[in-house]
Structure formats: C-alpha cells, structure tokens
C-alpha cells in the first residue's frame, strides 16, 4: 500500500497539478471572454483559444497570471481555516513538503506566462485567433 501511495504522490499529483494550472488559464479565459477551444497537442499540452473579440492587454495579463492569484488565495484560505495545520501533522510526515512543492508547481508561471504578463504586445493580441462573425 505504501508503494501505491508513493507512486501516486510522486507521479499522479504533479501531472494533476500541471493540468490544473492549465485549466485555471482556461477557466479565467472563459469567464473573461467568450472563447472557443481547439486542442492542438498533448505533449506539451497545447490548446488554441479563439476569442470572439480581441482581449485587452489587462485581460491577457489576468489570464496569464491566473494560477498565481488562485494559488495565493487558496494558500491564505488553507492557513486561515486551519487546513494547513492538519496537513502538517498528517501521515506521512513529509506530506507538507510535497504539498509546498505541488503548490509552487501550480503557482509558478511559465516563461510564456511571464512574457505575456509583462509585455503583452500588440502582436500577442493579433496572434490570438479571432473568430470572424
């Protein structure tokens, strides 16, 4: 049983965290702008978002940094409600170290996210596929 738990913590959780990071981008993009989504590849996970109208630079920044905002709010809630204290005392003893690593994996923006958040150029808004209607 310990082997299954170790495999789950070592392999499944990081894949889940990376998937949730990308789904956070999608959820925020869907909430802020009407979009259509086209899957382009599995490795690396790539999706093309077709916006009905060209989003503003501030909207692109918000979409790029969404996992950072969501992860920060989640951490504050976990600390304030006492969930983090329960995780620190839970078995296995190293669980809280893994949770910190997974949390960092979730919130750390990719280089493309950082570039889009700092320098959302006009070509970024033009390169986004706009759905003609």
PDB file of C-alpha atoms in Angstrom:
ATOM      1  CA  UNK A   1       0.000   0.000   0.000  1.00  0.00           C
ATOM      2  CA  UNK A   2       2.871   2.368   0.759  1.00  0.00           C
ATOM      3  CA  UNK A   3       4.245   1.786  -2.749  1.00  0.00           C
ATOM      4  CA  UNK A   4       0.957   2.796  -4.345  1.00  0.00           C
ATOM      5  CA  UNK A   5       0.831   5.892  -2.174  1.00  0.00           C
ATOM      6  CA  UNK A   6       4.401   6.832  -3.110  1.00  0.00           C
ATOM      7  CA  UNK A   7       3.678   6.362  -6.829  1.00  0.00           C
ATOM      8  CA  UNK A   8       0.527   8.444  -6.528  1.00  0.00           C
ATOM      9  CA  UNK A   9       2.343  11.243  -4.688  1.00  0.00           C
ATOM     10  CA  UNK A  10       5.381  11.178  -6.989  1.00  0.00           C
ATOM     11  CA  UNK A  11       3.719  10.801 -10.407  1.00  0.00           C
ATOM     12  CA  UNK A  12      -0.008  11.463 -10.357  1.00  0.00           C
ATOM     13  CA  UNK A  13      -0.027  14.611  -8.227  1.00  0.00           C
ATOM     14  CA  UNK A  14       2.495  16.574 -10.356  1.00  0.00           C
ATOM     15  CA  UNK A  15       0.575  15.679 -13.528  1.00  0.00           C
ATOM     16  CA  UNK A  16      -2.661  16.718 -11.830  1.00  0.00           C
ATOM     17  CA  UNK A  17      -1.122  19.998 -10.661  1.00  0.00           C
ATOM     18  CA  UNK A  18       0.168  20.883 -14.132  1.00  0.00           C
ATOM     19  CA  UNK A  19      -3.220  20.042 -15.619  1.00  0.00           C
ATOM     20  CA  UNK A  20      -4.990  22.202 -13.033  1.00  0.00           C
ATOM     21  CA  UNK A  21      -2.582  25.064 -13.786  1.00  0.00           C
ATOM     22  CA  UNK A  22      -3.593  24.975 -17.446  1.00  0.00           C
ATOM     23  CA  UNK A  23      -7.286  24.537 -16.622  1.00  0.00           C
ATOM     24  CA  UNK A  24      -7.092  27.663 -14.466  1.00  0.00           C
ATOM     25  CA  UNK A  25      -5.919  29.616 -17.516  1.00  0.00           C
ATOM     26  CA  UNK A  26      -8.852  28.185 -19.478  1.00  0.00           C
ATOM     27  CA  UNK A  27     -11.415  28.911 -16.769  1.00  0.00           C
ATOM     28  CA  UNK A  28     -10.336  32.529 -16.392  1.00  0.00           C
ATOM     29  CA  UNK A  29     -10.207  32.994 -20.168  1.00  0.00           C
ATOM     30  CA  UNK A  30     -13.706  31.529 -20.446  1.00  0.00           C
ATOM     31  CA  UNK A  31     -15.046  33.787 -17.693  1.00  0.00           C
ATOM     32  CA  UNK A  32     -13.487  36.975 -19.079  1.00  0.00           C
ATOM     33  CA  UNK A  33     -14.116  36.498 -22.805  1.00  0.00           C
ATOM     34  CA  UNK A  34     -16.278  34.225 -24.917  1.00  0.00           C
ATOM     35  CA  UNK A  35     -13.876  31.716 -26.480  1.00  0.00           C
ATOM     36  CA  UNK A  36     -13.761  28.502 -28.413  1.00  0.00           C
ATOM     37  CA  UNK A  37     -11.068  25.960 -27.604  1.00  0.00           C
ATOM     38  CA  UNK A  38      -9.183  23.715 -30.008  1.00  0.00           C
ATOM     39  CA  UNK A  39      -6.808  21.014 -28.759  1.00  0.00           C
ATOM     40  CA  UNK A  40      -3.550  21.064 -30.725  1.00  0.00           C
ATOM     41  CA  UNK A  41      -1.218  18.656 -28.882  1.00  0.00           C
ATOM     42  CA  UNK A  42      -0.947  16.505 -25.771  1.00  0.00           C
ATOM     43  CA  UNK A  43       2.789  16.817 -25.039  1.00  0.00           C
ATOM     44  CA  UNK A  44       3.284  19.594 -24.249  1.00  0.00           C
ATOM     45  CA  UNK A  45      -0.370  20.304 -23.544  1.00  0.00           C
ATOM     46  CA  UNK A  46      -1.347  22.998 -26.004  1.00  0.00           C
ATOM     47  CA  UNK A  47      -4.716  24.498 -26.651  1.00  0.00           C
ATOM     48  CA  UNK A  48      -5.607  27.244 -29.065  1.00  0.00           C
ATOM     49  CA  UNK A  49      -8.081  29.788 -27.782  1.00  0.00           C
ATOM     50  CA  UNK A  50     -10.215  31.543 -30.374  1.00  0.00           C
ATOM     51  CA  UNK A  51     -11.542  34.769 -28.876  1.00  0.00           C
ATOM     52  CA  UNK A  52     -14.686  36.288 -30.371  1.00  0.00           C
ATOM     53  CA  UNK A  53     -13.149  39.721 -29.880  1.00  0.00           C
ATOM     54  CA  UNK A  54      -9.553  40.758 -29.265  1.00  0.00           C
ATOM     55  CA  UNK A  55      -8.977  40.911 -25.482  1.00  0.00           C
ATOM     56  CA  UNK A  56      -7.433  43.932 -23.801  1.00  0.00           C
ATOM     57  CA  UNK A  57      -3.850  43.817 -22.524  1.00  0.00           C
ATOM     58  CA  UNK A  58      -5.060  43.811 -18.914  1.00  0.00           C
ATOM     59  CA  UNK A  59      -7.264  40.802 -19.678  1.00  0.00           C
ATOM     60  CA  UNK A  60      -4.322  38.935 -21.202  1.00  0.00           C
ATOM     61  CA  UNK A  61      -2.267  39.726 -18.092  1.00  0.00           C
ATOM     62  CA  UNK A  62      -5.043  38.435 -15.853  1.00  0.00           C
ATOM     63  CA  UNK A  63      -5.319  35.202 -17.866  1.00  0.00           C
ATOM     64  CA  UNK A  64      -1.528  34.717 -17.804  1.00  0.00           C
ATOM     65  CA  UNK A  65      -1.238  35.205 -14.028  1.00  0.00           C
ATOM     66  CA  UNK A  66      -4.490  33.476 -13.009  1.00  0.00           C
ATOM     67  CA  UNK A  67      -2.816  30.436 -11.346  1.00  0.00           C
ATOM     68  CA  UNK A  68      -0.683  32.787  -9.234  1.00  0.00           C
ATOM     69  CA  UNK A  69      -3.773  34.629  -7.984  1.00  0.00           C
ATOM     70  CA  UNK A  70      -5.822  31.472  -7.423  1.00  0.00           C
ATOM     71  CA  UNK A  71      -2.931  29.687  -5.697  1.00  0.00           C
ATOM     72  CA  UNK A  72      -2.268  32.630  -3.390  1.00  0.00           C
ATOM     73  CA  UNK A  73      -5.918  32.865  -2.356  1.00  0.00           C
ATOM     74  CA  UNK A  74      -6.007  29.108  -1.787  1.00  0.00           C
ATOM     75  CA  UNK A  75      -2.916  29.267   0.430  1.00  0.00           C
ATOM     76  CA  UNK A  76      -4.371  32.094   2.518  1.00  0.00           C
ATOM     77  CA  UNK A  77      -7.647  30.197   2.947  1.00  0.00           C
ATOM     78  CA  UNK A  78      -5.808  26.988   3.908  1.00  0.00           C
ATOM     79  CA  UNK A  79      -3.757  28.813   6.537  1.00  0.00           C
ATOM     80  CA  UNK A  80      -6.685  30.809   7.946  1.00  0.00           C
ATOM     81  CA  UNK A  81      -9.053  27.835   8.231  1.00  0.00           C
ATOM     82  CA  UNK A  82      -6.519  25.501   9.843  1.00  0.00           C
ATOM     83  CA  UNK A  83      -6.325  23.041   6.955  1.00  0.00           C
ATOM     84  CA  UNK A  84      -2.591  23.687   6.623  1.00  0.00           C
ATOM     85  CA  UNK A  85      -2.017  22.755  10.278  1.00  0.00           C
ATOM     86  CA  UNK A  86      -3.841  19.466   9.710  1.00  0.00           C
ATOM     87  CA  UNK A  87      -1.697  18.747   6.641  1.00  0.00           C
ATOM     88  CA  UNK A  88       1.488  19.422   8.640  1.00  0.00           C
ATOM     89  CA  UNK A  89       0.518  16.866  11.285  1.00  0.00           C
ATOM     90  CA  UNK A  90      -0.849  14.261   8.839  1.00  0.00           C
ATOM     91  CA  UNK A  91       0.823  10.996   7.927  1.00  0.00           C
ATOM     92  CA  UNK A  92       3.171  10.575   6.002  1.00  0.00           C
ATOM     93  CA  UNK A  93       5.438  13.021   7.811  1.00  0.00           C
ATOM     94  CA  UNK A  94       6.761  14.529   4.550  1.00  0.00           C
ATOM     95  CA  UNK A  95       3.307  15.338   3.132  1.00  0.00           C
ATOM     96  CA  UNK A  96       3.525  19.067   3.877  1.00  0.00           C
ATOM     97  CA  UNK A  97       6.845  19.302   1.991  1.00  0.00           C
ATOM     98  CA  UNK A  98       5.229  17.670  -1.033  1.00  0.00           C
ATOM     99  CA  UNK A  99       2.211  19.964  -0.768  1.00  0.00           C
ATOM    100  CA  UNK A 100       4.501  23.019  -0.789  1.00  0.00           C
ATOM    101  CA  UNK A 101       6.297  21.653  -3.863  1.00  0.00           C
ATOM    102  CA  UNK A 102       3.000  20.963  -5.645  1.00  0.00           C
ATOM    103  CA  UNK A 103       1.685  24.396  -4.681  1.00  0.00           C
ATOM    104  CA  UNK A 104       4.817  26.031  -6.108  1.00  0.00           C
ATOM    105  CA  UNK A 105       4.487  23.914  -9.255  1.00  0.00           C
ATOM    106  CA  UNK A 106       0.919  25.196  -9.590  1.00  0.00           C
ATOM    107  CA  UNK A 107       1.524  28.903  -8.992  1.00  0.00           C
ATOM    108  CA  UNK A 108       4.866  29.441 -10.736  1.00  0.00           C
ATOM    109  CA  UNK A 109       4.154  30.986 -14.135  1.00  0.00           C
ATOM    110  CA  UNK A 110       5.832  29.583 -17.216  1.00  0.00           C
ATOM    111  CA  UNK A 111       8.203  31.801 -19.241  1.00  0.00           C
ATOM    112  CA  UNK A 112       5.409  32.349 -21.771  1.00  0.00           C
ATOM    113  CA  UNK A 113       3.057  33.436 -18.963  1.00  0.00           C
ATOM    114  CA  UNK A 114       5.664  35.865 -17.624  1.00  0.00           C
ATOM    115  CA  UNK A 115       6.330  37.329 -21.061  1.00  0.00           C
ATOM    116  CA  UNK A 116       2.622  37.763 -21.722  1.00  0.00           C
ATOM    117  CA  UNK A 117       2.059  39.345 -18.296  1.00  0.00           C
ATOM    118  CA  UNK A 118       4.958  41.809 -18.550  1.00  0.00           C
ATOM    119  CA  UNK A 119       4.952  42.663 -22.242  1.00  0.00           C
ATOM    120  CA  UNK A 120       1.555  41.961 -23.803  1.00  0.00           C
ATOM    121  CA  UNK A 121       2.438  43.409 -27.167  1.00  0.00           C
ATOM    122  CA  UNK A 122       0.072  44.244 -29.976  1.00  0.00           C
ATOM    123  CA  UNK A 123       1.288  41.170 -31.833  1.00  0.00           C
ATOM    124  CA  UNK A 124       0.075  38.970 -28.947  1.00  0.00           C
ATOM    125  CA  UNK A 125      -3.423  40.315 -29.305  1.00  0.00           C
ATOM    126  CA  UNK A 126      -3.234  39.973 -33.084  1.00  0.00           C
ATOM    127  CA  UNK A 127      -1.719  36.489 -32.942  1.00  0.00           C
ATOM    128  CA  UNK A 128      -4.686  35.281 -30.903  1.00  0.00           C
ATOM    129  CA  UNK A 129      -7.086  33.674 -33.327  1.00  0.00           C
ATOM    130  CA  UNK A 130     -10.131  35.905 -33.566  1.00  0.00           C
ATOM    131  CA  UNK A 131     -13.339  34.212 -34.602  1.00  0.00           C
ATOM    132  CA  UNK A 132     -14.842  36.178 -37.543  1.00  0.00           C
ATOM    133  CA  UNK A 133     -18.566  36.795 -37.019  1.00  0.00           C
TER     134      UNK A 133
END
